[in-house]
XYZ file of C-alpha atoms in Angstrom:
337
model
C 0.107 0.030 0.037
C 1.371 3.509 -0.861
C 2.078 6.127 1.613
C -0.861 8.242 0.095
C -3.137 5.309 0.589
C -2.107 5.070 4.207
C -2.521 8.556 5.272
C -5.704 8.942 3.394
C -7.084 11.245 0.451
C -5.761 14.756 0.191
C -8.225 17.407 1.523
C -8.934 20.757 0.215
C -7.545 22.235 3.332
C -4.201 20.674 2.630
C -4.208 22.000 -0.827
C -5.046 25.472 0.482
C -2.232 25.438 3.162
C 0.262 24.197 0.477
C -0.905 27.126 -1.992
C -0.968 29.730 0.753
C -4.552 30.734 -0.100
C -7.888 30.132 1.551
C -10.070 27.105 1.359
C -12.795 29.282 -0.554
C -9.995 30.195 -3.273
C -9.221 26.466 -3.869
C -12.980 25.825 -4.110
C -13.257 28.534 -6.713
C -10.466 27.095 -8.818
C -11.758 23.749 -8.559
C -15.113 24.721 -9.818
C -13.869 26.712 -12.619
C -14.641 30.276 -11.226
C -12.913 33.127 -13.030
C -12.998 35.275 -9.752
C -9.384 34.199 -8.871
C -6.119 36.192 -9.489
C -3.653 34.642 -11.906
C -1.133 34.255 -9.013
C -3.578 32.452 -6.777
C -4.707 30.290 -9.805
C -1.029 29.316 -10.532
C -0.324 28.588 -6.802
C -3.557 26.426 -6.367
C -2.942 24.388 -9.562
C 0.643 23.744 -8.640
C -0.401 22.453 -5.261
C -3.095 20.087 -6.804
C -0.508 18.684 -9.158
C 2.104 18.262 -6.364
C -0.384 16.784 -3.705
C -2.146 14.594 -6.533
C -5.497 16.177 -5.182
C -8.544 14.605 -6.650
C -11.852 16.687 -5.629
C -14.527 14.458 -4.144
C -17.389 15.375 -6.555
C -19.928 13.073 -5.098
C -19.528 14.459 -1.520
C -19.683 18.159 -2.889
C -22.702 17.203 -5.189
C -24.632 15.746 -2.212
C -23.671 18.609 0.249
C -24.736 21.096 -2.390
C -27.365 19.233 -3.948
C -25.686 19.712 -7.269
C -25.313 17.226 -10.158
C -22.064 18.911 -11.604
C -23.750 18.498 -15.145
C -24.806 21.104 -17.558
C -27.138 20.525 -20.400
C -26.565 21.906 -23.901
C -29.952 22.083 -25.455
C -30.331 22.405 -29.261
C -33.674 22.716 -30.730
C -32.614 21.247 -34.078
C -32.551 18.007 -35.948
C -29.449 15.835 -36.379
C -28.953 16.609 -39.859
C -28.761 20.431 -39.104
C -26.794 20.041 -36.044
C -24.054 18.040 -37.604
C -24.073 19.567 -41.085
C -23.700 23.393 -39.790
C -20.102 24.410 -38.933
C -21.521 27.101 -36.668
C -22.706 24.381 -34.191
C -19.138 22.658 -34.306
C -17.420 26.007 -33.509
C -19.852 26.851 -30.618
C -19.684 23.462 -28.972
C -15.914 23.317 -28.985
C -15.907 26.667 -27.157
C -18.520 25.104 -24.667
C -16.460 22.171 -24.199
C -13.301 23.967 -23.805
C -14.674 26.094 -20.967
C -16.293 23.092 -19.303
C -13.012 21.053 -19.335
C -11.661 23.772 -17.010
C -14.381 23.226 -14.488
C -15.643 20.210 -12.452
C -18.887 20.045 -14.636
C -19.718 17.563 -17.364
C -21.889 18.248 -20.481
C -24.959 16.481 -21.616
C -25.988 17.333 -25.225
C -29.784 17.290 -25.951
C -31.004 17.676 -29.662
C -34.630 18.616 -29.265
C -36.250 20.151 -32.285
C -39.682 19.347 -30.959
C -40.768 18.184 -27.691
C -44.553 17.261 -27.847
C -44.424 15.144 -24.750
C -42.068 17.457 -22.836
C -39.464 14.703 -22.458
C -36.675 17.227 -22.413
C -38.405 19.467 -19.911
C -39.343 16.701 -17.606
C -35.553 15.595 -17.606
C -34.074 18.898 -16.849
C -36.889 19.585 -14.277
C -35.990 16.204 -12.437
C -32.748 17.734 -11.144
C -30.537 15.865 -13.663
C -28.625 18.953 -14.310
C -27.702 22.164 -12.495
C -28.387 24.259 -15.540
C -28.521 24.754 -19.319
C -27.178 26.679 -22.110
C -29.568 26.654 -25.185
C -28.460 27.512 -28.695
C -30.546 28.188 -31.822
C -34.055 28.543 -30.793
C -37.299 29.456 -32.830
C -40.623 31.001 -32.128
C -42.098 27.562 -32.133
C -39.702 26.279 -29.548
C -42.233 27.049 -26.446
C -40.718 24.175 -24.348
C -37.588 26.512 -24.031
C -39.681 28.748 -21.746
C -40.557 25.934 -19.440
C -36.910 24.714 -19.231
C -35.855 28.449 -18.216
C -38.552 28.283 -15.532
C -37.002 25.171 -13.825
C -33.165 25.658 -14.148
C -30.837 28.542 -14.649
C -30.402 28.954 -18.529
C -27.934 31.023 -20.716
C -29.095 31.440 -24.224
C -26.682 31.624 -27.328
C -28.320 34.387 -29.050
C -31.041 36.869 -28.221
C -33.802 34.723 -26.963
C -37.038 34.658 -29.017
C -39.142 36.171 -26.241
C -36.684 38.227 -24.357
C -37.383 38.980 -20.622
C -35.539 41.248 -18.163
C -34.149 38.327 -16.060
C -32.755 36.493 -19.359
C -29.015 36.068 -19.651
C -27.665 35.629 -23.153
C -24.392 35.843 -25.193
C -25.010 37.150 -28.861
C -22.968 38.624 -31.699
C -23.936 41.826 -33.131
C -25.885 40.405 -36.036
C -27.509 43.847 -37.064
C -24.006 45.413 -37.234
C -22.966 42.357 -39.217
C -25.629 42.668 -41.718
C -25.248 46.315 -42.114
C -21.365 46.049 -42.550
C -21.963 43.175 -45.148
C -24.326 45.166 -47.305
C -22.329 48.250 -46.953
C -19.288 46.624 -48.343
C -21.348 45.761 -51.470
C -22.586 49.367 -51.774
C -18.826 50.598 -51.484
C -18.001 48.245 -54.177
C -20.422 49.959 -56.457
C -23.292 47.664 -56.140
C -26.587 49.457 -56.662
C -29.376 46.627 -56.863
C -28.702 44.421 -53.578
C -30.616 41.205 -52.930
C -30.710 39.151 -49.574
C -31.056 35.633 -48.746
C -32.042 35.462 -45.188
C -32.135 33.089 -42.136
C -35.514 32.007 -40.846
C -37.343 34.957 -39.669
C -38.383 32.912 -36.618
C -34.853 33.266 -35.341
C -33.712 36.399 -33.864
C -30.325 36.058 -35.966
C -32.183 35.807 -39.140
C -34.304 38.952 -38.178
C -31.371 40.950 -36.998
C -29.190 40.284 -40.130
C -31.978 41.252 -42.368
C -32.424 44.677 -40.207
C -28.787 45.312 -40.757
C -29.124 44.974 -44.609
C -32.165 47.007 -44.530
C -30.650 49.771 -42.519
C -27.650 50.000 -44.881
C -29.950 49.756 -48.057
C -32.110 52.743 -46.480
C -28.917 54.862 -45.630
C -27.650 54.687 -49.249
C -31.025 55.872 -50.590
C -31.437 52.439 -52.443
C -34.326 49.926 -52.888
C -34.311 46.351 -51.703
C -33.904 44.224 -54.820
C -35.342 40.950 -53.404
C -35.496 39.095 -50.167
C -35.943 35.284 -49.825
C -35.587 33.001 -46.658
C -32.874 30.288 -47.213
C -33.495 28.436 -43.790
C -29.691 28.653 -42.969
C -29.029 25.522 -45.187
C -27.156 24.861 -48.401
C -30.246 23.507 -50.037
C -32.384 26.500 -48.925
C -29.682 29.160 -50.009
C -29.930 27.185 -53.416
C -33.551 27.389 -53.604
C -33.838 31.077 -52.617
C -31.181 31.833 -55.182
C -33.537 30.129 -57.833
C -36.622 31.909 -56.817
C -34.796 35.295 -57.073
C -33.710 34.416 -60.567
C -37.085 33.094 -61.681
C -38.745 36.244 -60.516
C -36.582 38.132 -63.006
C -35.171 40.457 -60.537
C -32.273 42.301 -61.562
C -29.518 42.430 -59.053
C -25.663 42.969 -58.902
C -24.998 42.558 -55.337
C -26.353 39.825 -52.821
C -26.037 39.650 -48.959
C -26.300 36.001 -47.853
C -26.894 35.588 -43.999
C -24.786 32.382 -43.670
C -21.865 30.845 -45.561
C -23.935 27.621 -46.006
C -26.581 29.507 -47.825
C -23.981 31.329 -49.855
C -22.645 28.025 -50.914
C -25.829 27.061 -52.356
C -26.498 30.354 -54.095
C -23.031 30.154 -55.657
C -23.882 26.722 -57.001
C -27.318 28.186 -58.434
C -25.615 31.140 -59.834
C -22.864 29.067 -61.646
C -25.604 26.823 -63.199
C -27.329 29.940 -64.506
C -23.928 31.143 -66.048
C -23.907 34.273 -63.817
C -20.311 35.068 -62.820
C -19.199 35.981 -59.214
C -17.810 38.797 -58.593
C -17.997 40.156 -62.142
C -21.853 39.970 -62.552
C -22.974 39.710 -58.835
C -20.848 40.369 -55.693
C -21.738 38.178 -52.850
C -21.058 38.561 -49.028
C -21.780 35.792 -46.615
C -21.907 35.461 -42.904
C -20.025 33.369 -40.221
C -16.561 32.924 -41.633
C -16.998 29.225 -41.288
C -14.603 26.721 -43.154
C -17.077 26.942 -45.963
C -15.932 30.469 -46.872
C -12.467 29.045 -47.894
C -13.720 25.913 -49.805
C -16.190 27.597 -52.281
C -15.094 29.318 -55.601
C -14.583 32.046 -55.476
C -13.449 32.361 -51.805
C -16.200 34.079 -49.956
C -16.003 37.472 -48.441
C -17.959 37.068 -45.097
C -18.720 38.472 -41.818
C -16.834 36.713 -39.106
C -18.827 35.922 -35.924
C -16.685 34.588 -32.780
C -18.780 31.306 -32.391
C -15.984 29.649 -30.364
C -15.731 32.477 -27.875
C -19.570 32.649 -27.752
C -19.575 29.052 -26.554
C -16.857 29.781 -23.913
C -18.749 32.841 -22.672
C -21.912 31.106 -22.382
C -20.542 28.413 -19.902
C -18.767 31.139 -17.953
C -21.776 33.158 -17.311
C -23.794 29.964 -16.424
C -20.988 28.721 -13.973
C -21.053 32.178 -12.449
C -24.742 32.119 -11.932
C -24.507 28.532 -10.325
C -21.858 29.803 -7.992
C -23.958 32.667 -6.861
C -22.405 35.466 -9.052
C -24.124 38.396 -10.975
C -22.980 38.262 -14.310
C -24.283 40.798 -17.063
C -27.680 39.801 -18.362
C -26.505 40.729 -22.091
C -23.068 39.968 -23.415
C -22.616 41.200 -26.924
C -19.634 40.126 -29.289
C -18.346 41.937 -32.111
C -18.329 40.878 -35.745
C -15.591 41.341 -38.335
C -15.763 41.744 -42.246
C -13.169 39.355 -43.821
C -12.595 40.410 -47.527
C -11.765 37.650 -50.130
C -12.721 37.178 -53.677
C -16.525 37.109 -54.058
C -16.998 40.872 -53.452
């Protein structure tokens, strides 16, 4: 039997003594709180390594009535979730932040919940809180989840309330900058392929497009919903062409939809950017795999995932984070406009 086994498990008090900090500081480090100075964080982590300290998760969970689990709820089907690079980036950020805490992540894909299975599961005490990404006006079960556990939304909630917490990108500014780039490039008949207008991101990016068009004294050429998918973007582009609308610029509210639009334009013999300039949104890997390479609006999806978890952990530890965290977008200029 080893010396460690003979003397018993290392306690949190021993770690605190070795690090020269308080017991509460060690607890904050172990639980992933950001309310710790860099010096204290380094000292505690060094002591944890040297003493081979293993937190007693079960005992802490029972004492605090915590599960040390967080749910990621995505109201989408599996095809959409696994096919959209946006979700991969957000989940990577979420996982990176959770890995620095004591919590584990439960992924729940629930694009429809007619029997309230998801709501019942979360209400049962199976998790301490939830982060919710990509919700629509039809997702009414989300409200019931928010009434039962602490929730942080990825993006502005469909029905925003004063006590909601969310992390969003400035979609209005992103749509405006994208459209302005087309205007500055001499485009005067600018159409748009939007995301679903049942989602705040779709609404806000369209608002940004409209603000830029109005400020320039131009008229909207055409607006079609592409459902944030490749196929939807292709079909929306086809509808614009079949309507006989004249346009020389196109703002597409996601890179996936832009890929579909580019395919439709190529099949119709319309050149990009010579005949039509295109700006997308996301700066996902799609942007550099299409031809021509896509000018697009970068959104910090990975950072959004990290921020969501940081805010939820702060809530769970009794903190008072900001209700609204807004992240900036950035125009990335390539070959399509």
